[in-house]
mmCIF file with all atom_site columns, C-alpha atoms in Angstrom:
data_model
loop_
_atom_site.group_PDB
_atom_site.id
_atom_site.type_symbol
_atom_site.label_atom_id
_atom_site.label_alt_id
_atom_site.label_comp_id
_atom_site.label_asym_id
_atom_site.label_entity_id
_atom_site.label_seq_id
_atom_site.pdbx_PDB_ins_code
_atom_site.Cartn_x
_atom_site.Cartn_y
_atom_site.Cartn_z
_atom_site.occupancy
_atom_site.B_iso_or_equiv
_atom_site.pdbx_formal_charge
_atom_site.auth_seq_id
_atom_site.auth_comp_id
_atom_site.auth_asym_id
_atom_site.auth_atom_id
_atom_site.pdbx_PDB_model_num
ATOM 1   C CA . MET M 1 1   ? 150.024 58.217 91.618  1.00 67.00 ? 1   MET M CA 1
ATOM 2   C CA . SER M 1 2   ? 146.570 59.102 89.612  1.00 87.00 ? 2   SER M CA 1
ATOM 3   C CA . LYS M 1 3   ? 146.573 59.406 86.257  1.00 95.00 ? 3   LYS M CA 1
ATOM 4   C CA . PRO M 1 4   ? 146.310 62.929 84.760  1.00 98.00 ? 4   PRO M CA 1
ATOM 5   C CA . LYS M 1 5   ? 142.719 63.154 83.827  1.00 98.00 ? 5   LYS M CA 1
ATOM 6   C CA . ILE M 1 6   ? 141.712 64.365 79.983  1.00 98.00 ? 6   ILE M CA 1
ATOM 7   C CA . GLY M 1 7   ? 138.900 65.913 78.654  1.00 98.00 ? 7   GLY M CA 1
ATOM 8   C CA . VAL M 1 8   ? 138.085 64.804 74.836  1.00 98.00 ? 8   VAL M CA 1
ATOM 9   C CA . ILE M 1 9   ? 136.016 67.530 73.696  1.00 98.00 ? 9   ILE M CA 1
ATOM 10  C CA . VAL M 1 10  ? 133.228 66.974 70.911  1.00 98.00 ? 10  VAL M CA 1
ATOM 11  C CA . GLY M 1 11  ? 133.142 70.447 69.388  1.00 97.00 ? 11  GLY M CA 1
ATOM 12  C CA . SER M 1 12  ? 129.853 70.381 67.210  1.00 97.00 ? 12  SER M CA 1
ATOM 13  C CA . ILE M 1 13  ? 126.679 69.976 68.467  1.00 97.00 ? 13  ILE M CA 1
ATOM 14  C CA . ARG M 1 14  ? 124.814 69.578 64.805  1.00 95.00 ? 14  ARG M CA 1
ATOM 15  C CA . ALA M 1 15  ? 122.725 66.925 63.959  1.00 94.00 ? 15  ALA M CA 1
ATOM 16  C CA . ASN M 1 16  ? 124.588 64.298 61.807  1.00 93.00 ? 16  ASN M CA 1
ATOM 17  C CA . ARG M 1 17  ? 127.620 65.395 63.105  1.00 96.00 ? 17  ARG M CA 1
ATOM 18  C CA . PHE M 1 18  ? 131.340 63.880 62.306  1.00 97.00 ? 18  PHE M CA 1
ATOM 19  C CA . ALA M 1 19  ? 132.144 64.676 65.502  1.00 98.00 ? 19  ALA M CA 1
ATOM 20  C CA . GLU M 1 20  ? 131.548 61.636 67.585  1.00 97.00 ? 20  GLU M CA 1
ATOM 21  C CA . ARG M 1 21  ? 134.299 59.737 65.240  1.00 98.00 ? 21  ARG M CA 1
ATOM 22  C CA . PRO M 1 22  ? 137.218 61.607 65.626  1.00 98.00 ? 22  PRO M CA 1
ATOM 23  C CA . ALA M 1 23  ? 136.528 62.318 69.375  1.00 98.00 ? 23  ALA M CA 1
ATOM 24  C CA . GLN M 1 24  ? 136.066 58.199 69.501  1.00 98.00 ? 24  GLN M CA 1
ATOM 25  C CA . TRP M 1 25  ? 138.789 57.640 68.094  1.00 98.00 ? 25  TRP M CA 1
ATOM 26  C CA . ILE M 1 26  ? 141.420 59.963 69.714  1.00 98.00 ? 26  ILE M CA 1
ATOM 27  C CA . ALA M 1 27  ? 140.186 58.886 73.381  1.00 98.00 ? 27  ALA M CA 1
ATOM 28  C CA . GLU M 1 28  ? 140.691 55.145 72.315  1.00 98.00 ? 28  GLU M CA 1
ATOM 29  C CA . LEU M 1 29  ? 144.238 55.933 71.421  1.00 98.00 ? 29  LEU M CA 1
ATOM 30  C CA . ALA M 1 30  ? 144.710 58.146 74.455  1.00 98.00 ? 30  ALA M CA 1
ATOM 31  C CA . ARG M 1 31  ? 143.339 55.088 77.021  1.00 98.00 ? 31  ARG M CA 1
ATOM 32  C CA . ALA M 1 32  ? 145.875 52.940 74.573  1.00 97.00 ? 32  ALA M CA 1
ATOM 33  C CA . SER M 1 33  ? 148.774 54.872 75.918  1.00 96.00 ? 33  SER M CA 1
ATOM 34  C CA . GLY M 1 34  ? 148.389 53.616 79.262  1.00 97.00 ? 34  GLY M CA 1
ATOM 35  C CA . GLU M 1 35  ? 149.296 56.939 81.142  1.00 97.00 ? 35  GLU M CA 1
ATOM 36  C CA . LEU M 1 36  ? 145.919 59.127 80.856  1.00 98.00 ? 36  LEU M CA 1
ATOM 37  C CA . ASP M 1 37  ? 142.439 58.723 82.328  1.00 98.00 ? 37  ASP M CA 1
ATOM 38  C CA . VAL M 1 38  ? 140.398 59.942 79.377  1.00 98.00 ? 38  VAL M CA 1
ATOM 39  C CA . GLU M 1 39  ? 136.635 60.983 79.526  1.00 98.00 ? 39  GLU M CA 1
ATOM 40  C CA . ILE M 1 40  ? 134.617 62.396 76.210  1.00 98.00 ? 40  ILE M CA 1
ATOM 41  C CA . ILE M 1 41  ? 133.059 65.542 77.109  1.00 98.00 ? 41  ILE M CA 1
ATOM 42  C CA . ASP M 1 42  ? 129.958 66.525 74.720  1.00 98.00 ? 42  ASP M CA 1
ATOM 43  C CA . LEU M 1 43  ? 128.905 69.559 73.879  1.00 98.00 ? 43  LEU M CA 1
ATOM 44  C CA . LYS M 1 44  ? 125.255 68.491 73.518  1.00 98.00 ? 44  LYS M CA 1
ATOM 45  C CA . ASP M 1 45  ? 125.332 67.474 77.440  1.00 98.00 ? 45  ASP M CA 1
ATOM 46  C CA . TYR M 1 46  ? 126.029 71.205 78.073  1.00 98.00 ? 46  TYR M CA 1
ATOM 47  C CA . PRO M 1 47  ? 123.636 73.424 76.097  1.00 98.00 ? 47  PRO M CA 1
ATOM 48  C CA . LEU M 1 48  ? 124.709 76.610 76.650  1.00 98.00 ? 48  LEU M CA 1
ATOM 49  C CA . PRO M 1 49  ? 123.060 79.857 75.998  1.00 97.00 ? 49  PRO M CA 1
ATOM 50  C CA . ILE M 1 50  ? 124.947 82.666 73.596  1.00 97.00 ? 50  ILE M CA 1
ATOM 51  C CA . PHE M 1 51  ? 127.143 84.098 76.045  1.00 97.00 ? 51  PHE M CA 1
ATOM 52  C CA . ASP M 1 52  ? 125.479 86.949 77.236  1.00 96.00 ? 52  ASP M CA 1
ATOM 53  C CA . GLU M 1 53  ? 126.905 87.844 80.819  1.00 96.00 ? 53  GLU M CA 1
ATOM 54  C CA . ALA M 1 54  ? 128.017 90.707 82.355  1.00 95.00 ? 54  ALA M CA 1
ATOM 55  C CA . VAL M 1 55  ? 131.129 90.077 83.193  1.00 95.00 ? 55  VAL M CA 1
ATOM 56  C CA . SER M 1 56  ? 133.797 87.776 81.811  1.00 96.00 ? 56  SER M CA 1
ATOM 57  C CA . PRO M 1 57  ? 134.880 84.687 83.314  1.00 97.00 ? 57  PRO M CA 1
ATOM 58  C CA . ALA M 1 58  ? 138.271 86.036 83.822  1.00 97.00 ? 58  ALA M CA 1
ATOM 59  C CA . TYR M 1 59  ? 136.689 88.657 86.068  1.00 96.00 ? 59  TYR M CA 1
ATOM 60  C CA . GLY M 1 60  ? 133.776 87.042 87.860  1.00 96.00 ? 60  GLY M CA 1
ATOM 61  C CA . THR M 1 61  ? 131.352 84.258 88.237  1.00 96.00 ? 61  THR M CA 1
ATOM 62  C CA . VAL M 1 62  ? 128.787 83.734 85.498  1.00 96.00 ? 62  VAL M CA 1
ATOM 63  C CA . SER M 1 63  ? 125.163 83.217 85.976  1.00 96.00 ? 63  SER M CA 1
ATOM 64  C CA . SER M 1 64  ? 124.218 80.487 83.677  1.00 97.00 ? 64  SER M CA 1
ATOM 65  C CA . GLU M 1 65  ? 123.655 76.981 85.724  1.00 98.00 ? 65  GLU M CA 1
ATOM 66  C CA . VAL M 1 66  ? 124.644 75.253 82.980  1.00 98.00 ? 66  VAL M CA 1
ATOM 67  C CA . ALA M 1 67  ? 128.078 77.258 82.598  1.00 98.00 ? 67  ALA M CA 1
ATOM 68  C CA . LEU M 1 68  ? 128.746 76.607 86.142  1.00 98.00 ? 68  LEU M CA 1
ATOM 69  C CA . ARG M 1 69  ? 128.142 72.706 85.556  1.00 98.00 ? 69  ARG M CA 1
ATOM 70  C CA . TRP M 1 70  ? 130.555 73.201 82.321  1.00 98.00 ? 70  TRP M CA 1
ATOM 71  C CA . GLN M 1 71  ? 133.127 75.229 84.459  1.00 98.00 ? 71  GLN M CA 1
ATOM 72  C CA . LYS M 1 72  ? 133.206 72.600 86.908  1.00 98.00 ? 72  LYS M CA 1
ATOM 73  C CA . LYS M 1 73  ? 133.593 69.901 84.755  1.00 98.00 ? 73  LYS M CA 1
ATOM 74  C CA . LEU M 1 74  ? 136.378 71.398 83.062  1.00 98.00 ? 74  LEU M CA 1
ATOM 75  C CA . ASP M 1 75  ? 138.248 72.222 86.594  1.00 98.00 ? 75  ASP M CA 1
ATOM 76  C CA . GLU M 1 76  ? 138.263 68.284 86.935  1.00 98.00 ? 76  GLU M CA 1
ATOM 77  C CA . GLN M 1 77  ? 140.575 68.213 83.724  1.00 98.00 ? 77  GLN M CA 1
ATOM 78  C CA . ASP M 1 78  ? 144.413 68.350 83.319  1.00 98.00 ? 78  ASP M CA 1
ATOM 79  C CA . GLY M 1 79  ? 144.372 68.806 79.685  1.00 98.00 ? 79  GLY M CA 1
ATOM 80  C CA . PHE M 1 80  ? 141.853 68.904 76.664  1.00 99.00 ? 80  PHE M CA 1
ATOM 81  C CA . ILE M 1 81  ? 141.995 67.374 72.986  1.00 99.00 ? 81  ILE M CA 1
ATOM 82  C CA . PHE M 1 82  ? 139.072 69.165 70.628  1.00 98.00 ? 82  PHE M CA 1
ATOM 83  C CA . THR M 1 83  ? 137.467 68.095 67.883  1.00 98.00 ? 83  THR M CA 1
ATOM 84  C CA . ALA M 1 84  ? 137.648 70.894 65.212  1.00 98.00 ? 84  ALA M CA 1
ATOM 85  C CA . ALA M 1 85  ? 135.400 71.074 62.642  1.00 96.00 ? 85  ALA M CA 1
ATOM 86  C CA . GLU M 1 86  ? 135.740 74.201 60.162  1.00 95.00 ? 86  GLU M CA 1
ATOM 87  C CA . TYR M 1 87  ? 132.923 76.200 59.186  1.00 92.00 ? 87  TYR M CA 1
ATOM 88  C CA . THR M 1 88  ? 133.694 79.172 56.963  1.00 93.00 ? 88  THR M CA 1
ATOM 89  C CA . ARG M 1 89  ? 137.253 79.057 57.773  1.00 94.00 ? 89  ARG M CA 1
ATOM 90  C CA . GLY M 1 90  ? 136.879 78.903 61.756  1.00 96.00 ? 90  GLY M CA 1
ATOM 91  C CA . PRO M 1 91  ? 135.643 76.600 64.555  1.00 97.00 ? 91  PRO M CA 1
ATOM 92  C CA . THR M 1 92  ? 131.928 76.268 65.190  1.00 97.00 ? 92  THR M CA 1
ATOM 93  C CA . ALA M 1 93  ? 130.149 78.968 66.910  1.00 97.00 ? 93  ALA M CA 1
ATOM 94  C CA . ALA M 1 94  ? 129.224 76.459 69.671  1.00 98.00 ? 94  ALA M CA 1
ATOM 95  C CA . LEU M 1 95  ? 132.915 75.228 70.340  1.00 98.00 ? 95  LEU M CA 1
ATOM 96  C CA . LYS M 1 96  ? 133.883 79.186 70.548  1.00 98.00 ? 96  LYS M CA 1
ATOM 97  C CA . ASN M 1 97  ? 131.105 79.908 72.578  1.00 98.00 ? 97  ASN M CA 1
ATOM 98  C CA . ALA M 1 98  ? 131.816 77.179 75.258  1.00 98.00 ? 98  ALA M CA 1
ATOM 99  C CA . ILE M 1 99  ? 135.557 78.418 75.597  1.00 98.00 ? 99  ILE M CA 1
ATOM 100 C CA . ASP M 1 100 ? 134.212 82.127 76.046  1.00 98.00 ? 100 ASP M CA 1
ATOM 101 C CA . TYR M 1 101 ? 132.110 80.534 78.911  1.00 98.00 ? 101 TYR M CA 1
ATOM 102 C CA . ALA M 1 102 ? 135.395 79.567 81.039  1.00 98.00 ? 102 ALA M CA 1
ATOM 103 C CA . TYR M 1 103 ? 138.589 81.004 81.988  1.00 98.00 ? 103 TYR M CA 1
ATOM 104 C CA . PRO M 1 104 ? 140.179 80.171 84.828  1.00 98.00 ? 104 PRO M CA 1
ATOM 105 C CA . GLN M 1 105 ? 139.334 76.610 83.983  1.00 98.00 ? 105 GLN M CA 1
ATOM 106 C CA . TRP M 1 106 ? 141.567 76.709 81.270  1.00 98.00 ? 106 TRP M CA 1
ATOM 107 C CA . ASN M 1 107 ? 144.517 77.824 82.574  1.00 98.00 ? 107 ASN M CA 1
ATOM 108 C CA . LYS M 1 108 ? 147.888 76.560 82.747  1.00 98.00 ? 108 LYS M CA 1
ATOM 109 C CA . LYS M 1 109 ? 146.606 73.166 80.924  1.00 98.00 ? 109 LYS M CA 1
ATOM 110 C CA . VAL M 1 110 ? 147.260 71.701 77.493  1.00 98.00 ? 110 VAL M CA 1
ATOM 111 C CA . ALA M 1 111 ? 145.274 71.889 74.445  1.00 98.00 ? 111 ALA M CA 1
ATOM 112 C CA . ALA M 1 112 ? 145.622 69.712 70.967  1.00 98.00 ? 112 ALA M CA 1
ATOM 113 C CA . TYR M 1 113 ? 143.201 69.105 68.271  1.00 98.00 ? 113 TYR M CA 1
ATOM 114 C CA . VAL M 1 114 ? 141.895 66.848 65.756  1.00 98.00 ? 114 VAL M CA 1
ATOM 115 C CA . GLY M 1 115 ? 140.375 68.794 62.469  1.00 98.00 ? 115 GLY M CA 1
ATOM 116 C CA . TYR M 1 116 ? 138.635 67.998 59.766  1.00 98.00 ? 116 TYR M CA 1
ATOM 117 C CA . GLY M 1 117 ? 136.798 69.209 57.166  1.00 89.00 ? 117 GLY M CA 1
ATOM 118 C CA . GLY M 1 118 ? 138.317 72.247 54.777  1.00 83.00 ? 118 GLY M CA 1
ATOM 119 C CA . VAL M 1 119 ? 142.264 71.679 54.687  1.00 94.00 ? 119 VAL M CA 1
ATOM 120 C CA . GLY M 1 120 ? 141.852 69.038 57.316  1.00 97.00 ? 120 GLY M CA 1
ATOM 121 C CA . GLY M 1 121 ? 140.718 71.806 59.770  1.00 97.00 ? 121 GLY M CA 1
ATOM 122 C CA . ALA M 1 122 ? 143.793 73.305 59.788  1.00 98.00 ? 122 ALA M CA 1
ATOM 123 C CA . ARG M 1 123 ? 142.552 77.360 59.364  1.00 97.00 ? 123 ARG M CA 1
ATOM 124 C CA . ALA M 1 124 ? 139.975 76.312 62.374  1.00 98.00 ? 124 ALA M CA 1
ATOM 125 C CA . ILE M 1 125 ? 142.657 74.889 64.403  1.00 98.00 ? 125 ILE M CA 1
ATOM 126 C CA . GLU M 1 126 ? 144.620 77.513 64.019  1.00 98.00 ? 126 GLU M CA 1
ATOM 127 C CA . GLN M 1 127 ? 142.115 80.222 65.052  1.00 98.00 ? 127 GLN M CA 1
ATOM 128 C CA . LEU M 1 128 ? 141.817 78.151 68.559  1.00 98.00 ? 128 LEU M CA 1
ATOM 129 C CA . ARG M 1 129 ? 145.497 77.613 69.102  1.00 98.00 ? 129 ARG M CA 1
ATOM 130 C CA . LEU M 1 130 ? 145.299 81.683 69.460  1.00 98.00 ? 130 LEU M CA 1
ATOM 131 C CA . ASN M 1 131 ? 142.414 81.135 71.700  1.00 98.00 ? 131 ASN M CA 1
ATOM 132 C CA . ALA M 1 132 ? 143.849 78.709 73.990  1.00 98.00 ? 132 ALA M CA 1
ATOM 133 C CA . ILE M 1 133 ? 146.872 81.422 74.190  1.00 98.00 ? 133 ILE M CA 1
ATOM 134 C CA . GLU M 1 134 ? 144.499 83.823 75.501  1.00 98.00 ? 134 GLU M CA 1
ATOM 135 C CA . ASP M 1 135 ? 143.200 81.790 77.817  1.00 98.00 ? 135 ASP M CA 1
ATOM 136 C CA . GLN M 1 136 ? 146.718 80.614 79.273  1.00 98.00 ? 136 GLN M CA 1
ATOM 137 C CA . MET M 1 137 ? 146.625 77.656 77.903  1.00 98.00 ? 137 MET M CA 1
ATOM 138 C CA . VAL M 1 138 ? 149.644 75.881 76.397  1.00 98.00 ? 138 VAL M CA 1
ATOM 139 C CA . PRO M 1 139 ? 148.400 74.620 72.544  1.00 98.00 ? 139 PRO M CA 1
ATOM 140 C CA . ILE M 1 140 ? 150.873 71.644 71.121  1.00 98.00 ? 140 ILE M CA 1
ATOM 141 C CA . ARG M 1 141 ? 152.330 71.523 67.834  1.00 98.00 ? 141 ARG M CA 1
ATOM 142 C CA . ASN M 1 142 ? 151.103 68.242 66.588  1.00 98.00 ? 142 ASN M CA 1
ATOM 143 C CA . ALA M 1 143 ? 147.774 67.609 65.344  1.00 98.00 ? 143 ALA M CA 1
ATOM 144 C CA . VAL M 1 144 ? 145.611 65.313 63.511  1.00 98.00 ? 144 VAL M CA 1
ATOM 145 C CA . HIS M 1 145 ? 143.966 66.758 59.977  1.00 98.00 ? 145 HIS M CA 1
ATOM 146 C CA . ILE M 1 146 ? 141.506 64.312 58.362  1.00 98.00 ? 146 ILE M CA 1
ATOM 147 C CA . MET M 1 147 ? 141.304 66.117 54.701  1.00 97.00 ? 147 MET M CA 1
ATOM 148 C CA . PHE M 1 148 ? 137.909 65.985 52.839  1.00 95.00 ? 148 PHE M CA 1
ATOM 149 C CA . GLY M 1 149 ? 139.245 63.241 50.751  1.00 95.00 ? 149 GLY M CA 1
ATOM 150 C CA . GLU M 1 150 ? 139.390 60.935 54.052  1.00 97.00 ? 150 GLU M CA 1
ATOM 151 C CA . TYR M 1 151 ? 136.282 62.295 55.620  1.00 96.00 ? 151 TYR M CA 1
ATOM 152 C CA . LEU M 1 152 ? 134.537 60.940 52.545  1.00 96.00 ? 152 LEU M CA 1
ATOM 153 C CA . ALA M 1 153 ? 136.050 57.711 52.538  1.00 96.00 ? 153 ALA M CA 1
ATOM 154 C CA . ILE M 1 154 ? 135.058 57.404 56.184  1.00 97.00 ? 154 ILE M CA 1
ATOM 155 C CA . VAL M 1 155 ? 131.301 58.512 55.769  1.00 96.00 ? 155 VAL M CA 1
ATOM 156 C CA . ASN M 1 156 ? 130.511 57.098 52.629  1.00 96.00 ? 156 ASN M CA 1
ATOM 157 C CA . GLU M 1 157 ? 132.904 54.069 52.302  1.00 97.00 ? 157 GLU M CA 1
ATOM 158 C CA . GLY M 1 158 ? 132.513 52.709 55.687  1.00 95.00 ? 158 GLY M CA 1
ATOM 159 C CA . LYS M 1 159 ? 136.207 53.151 56.789  1.00 97.00 ? 159 LYS M CA 1
ATOM 160 C CA . SER M 1 160 ? 137.424 54.385 59.965  1.00 97.00 ? 160 SER M CA 1
ATOM 161 C CA . ILE M 1 161 ? 139.796 56.585 60.533  1.00 98.00 ? 161 ILE M CA 1
ATOM 162 C CA . SER M 1 162 ? 142.611 54.000 61.770  1.00 97.00 ? 162 SER M CA 1
ATOM 163 C CA . ASP M 1 163 ? 142.562 52.451 58.356  1.00 98.00 ? 163 ASP M CA 1
ATOM 164 C CA . PHE M 1 164 ? 144.726 55.553 57.229  1.00 98.00 ? 164 PHE M CA 1
ATOM 165 C CA . PRO M 1 165 ? 148.225 55.029 58.424  1.00 98.00 ? 165 PRO M CA 1
ATOM 166 C CA . HIS M 1 166 ? 149.149 58.533 58.279  1.00 98.00 ? 166 HIS M CA 1
ATOM 167 C CA . LEU M 1 167 ? 146.282 59.393 60.426  1.00 98.00 ? 167 LEU M CA 1
ATOM 168 C CA . GLN M 1 168 ? 147.127 56.862 63.122  1.00 98.00 ? 168 GLN M CA 1
ATOM 169 C CA . GLN M 1 169 ? 150.400 57.740 63.231  1.00 98.00 ? 169 GLN M CA 1
ATOM 170 C CA . ALA M 1 170 ? 149.473 61.278 63.539  1.00 98.00 ? 170 ALA M CA 1
ATOM 171 C CA . GLY M 1 171 ? 147.376 60.442 66.302  1.00 98.00 ? 171 GLY M CA 1
ATOM 172 C CA . GLN M 1 172 ? 149.944 58.685 68.199  1.00 98.00 ? 172 GLN M CA 1
ATOM 173 C CA . ASP M 1 173 ? 152.367 61.748 67.932  1.00 98.00 ? 173 ASP M CA 1
ATOM 174 C CA . LEU M 1 174 ? 149.573 63.795 69.145  1.00 98.00 ? 174 LEU M CA 1
ATOM 175 C CA . ILE M 1 175 ? 149.217 61.958 72.026  1.00 98.00 ? 175 ILE M CA 1
ATOM 176 C CA . ALA M 1 176 ? 152.674 61.049 72.906  1.00 98.00 ? 176 ALA M CA 1
ATOM 177 C CA . GLN M 1 177 ? 153.408 65.081 72.850  1.00 98.00 ? 177 GLN M CA 1
ATOM 178 C CA . PHE M 1 178 ? 150.368 66.088 74.392  1.00 98.00 ? 178 PHE M CA 1
ATOM 179 C CA . THR M 1 179 ? 151.020 63.065 77.573  1.00 98.00 ? 179 THR M CA 1
ATOM 180 C CA . TRP M 1 180 ? 154.290 64.810 77.729  1.00 98.00 ? 180 TRP M CA 1
ATOM 181 C CA . TYR M 1 181 ? 153.013 68.288 78.324  1.00 98.00 ? 181 TYR M CA 1
ATOM 182 C CA . VAL M 1 182 ? 150.139 67.248 80.524  1.00 98.00 ? 182 VAL M CA 1
ATOM 183 C CA . LYS M 1 183 ? 152.443 65.517 83.074  1.00 98.00 ? 183 LYS M CA 1
ATOM 184 C CA . ALA M 1 184 ? 155.004 68.520 83.120  1.00 98.00 ? 184 ALA M CA 1
ATOM 185 C CA . LEU M 1 185 ? 152.382 71.226 83.488  1.00 98.00 ? 185 LEU M CA 1
ATOM 186 C CA . LYS M 1 186 ? 150.239 68.923 86.174  1.00 97.00 ? 186 LYS M CA 1
ATOM 187 C CA . ALA M 1 187 ? 153.530 68.815 88.165  1.00 96.00 ? 187 ALA M CA 1
ATOM 188 C CA . ALA M 1 188 ? 153.904 72.816 88.091  1.00 97.00 ? 188 ALA M CA 1
ATOM 189 C CA . ARG M 1 189 ? 150.406 72.980 89.121  1.00 97.00 ? 189 ARG M CA 1
ATOM 190 C CA . ASP M 1 190 ? 150.644 71.027 91.790  1.00 95.00 ? 190 ASP M CA 1
ATOM 191 C CA . ALA M 1 191 ? 154.198 72.712 93.216  1.00 95.00 ? 191 ALA M CA 1
ATOM 192 C CA . ASP M 1 192 ? 152.323 75.882 92.827  1.00 94.00 ? 192 ASP M CA 1
ATOM 193 C CA . THR M 1 193 ? 149.045 74.628 94.967  1.00 91.00 ? 193 THR M CA 1
ATOM 194 C CA . ALA M 1 194 ? 151.714 73.430 97.280  1.00 93.00 ? 194 ALA M CA 1
ATOM 195 C CA . ALA M 1 195 ? 153.643 75.977 97.521  1.00 92.00 ? 195 ALA M CA 1
ATOM 196 C CA . THR M 1 196 ? 150.609 78.466 98.161  1.00 88.00 ? 196 THR M CA 1
ATOM 197 C CA . GLU M 1 197 ? 149.068 75.807 100.984 1.00 87.00 ? 197 GLU M CA 1
ATOM 198 C CA . ALA M 1 198 ? 152.624 76.118 102.876 1.00 86.00 ? 198 ALA M CA 1
ATOM 199 C CA . ALA M 1 199 ? 152.558 79.891 103.181 1.00 82.00 ? 199 ALA M CA 1
ATOM 200 C CA . SER M 1 200 ? 148.823 79.670 104.083 1.00 78.00 ? 200 SER M CA 1
ATOM 201 C CA . GLU M 1 201 ? 150.046 77.515 106.915 1.00 77.00 ? 201 GLU M CA 1
ATOM 202 C CA . GLY M 1 202 ? 152.662 79.478 107.610 1.00 72.00 ? 202 GLY M CA 1
ATOM 203 C CA . ARG M 1 203 ? 150.428 82.417 108.344 1.00 70.00 ? 203 ARG M CA 1
ATOM 204 C CA . ASP M 1 204 ? 148.398 80.920 110.373 1.00 65.00 ? 204 ASP M CA 1
ATOM 205 C CA . HIS M 1 205 ? 151.223 79.533 112.733 1.00 65.00 ? 205 HIS M CA 1
ATOM 206 C CA . GLU M 1 206 ? 152.049 83.480 113.391 1.00 66.00 ? 206 GLU M CA 1
ATOM 207 C CA . GLU M 1 207 ? 148.747 84.333 114.051 1.00 65.00 ? 207 GLU M CA 1
#
């Protein structure tokens, strides 16, 4: 049986961003579990325009070629771990914009978060959890919160995230809970697909 596919989304696009470090770190932890097929998905590779589509992705097809490529990449994944910088008590505009450019691609999949900045990105993560629920995702309880002091030690003193035992433990706890939900929801989605295909075959035979 193939491993569930997981996208670690780098949630910042600014110059000299910190986001790559927690993305690489949590991706390594996820790979070390041996249970997940992990891919880092960088928003810089998807230069989405500010959302200006005629209809929501929940109701129609978007026109932006970049957005269509973004949706295709999301559709391949079974769950997502987002890095969450906190800007003015919320997530980055780039990440929120990217979330708004998809809908069915998020549905019935798991969301987890690695936050940093003010209070460890907690306020940004809380907003992102609300966005996830509206997108019919399952945001898990466990998260990683890299506080500002730890952030400075990593940036200025050359420390790594794994040098902080409590962050390492939080990351492992996140991966454990995330993996359980990924497997459960993937099984449920696969069962739905199989039931739909069986019903379609039954109608074909009747005709």
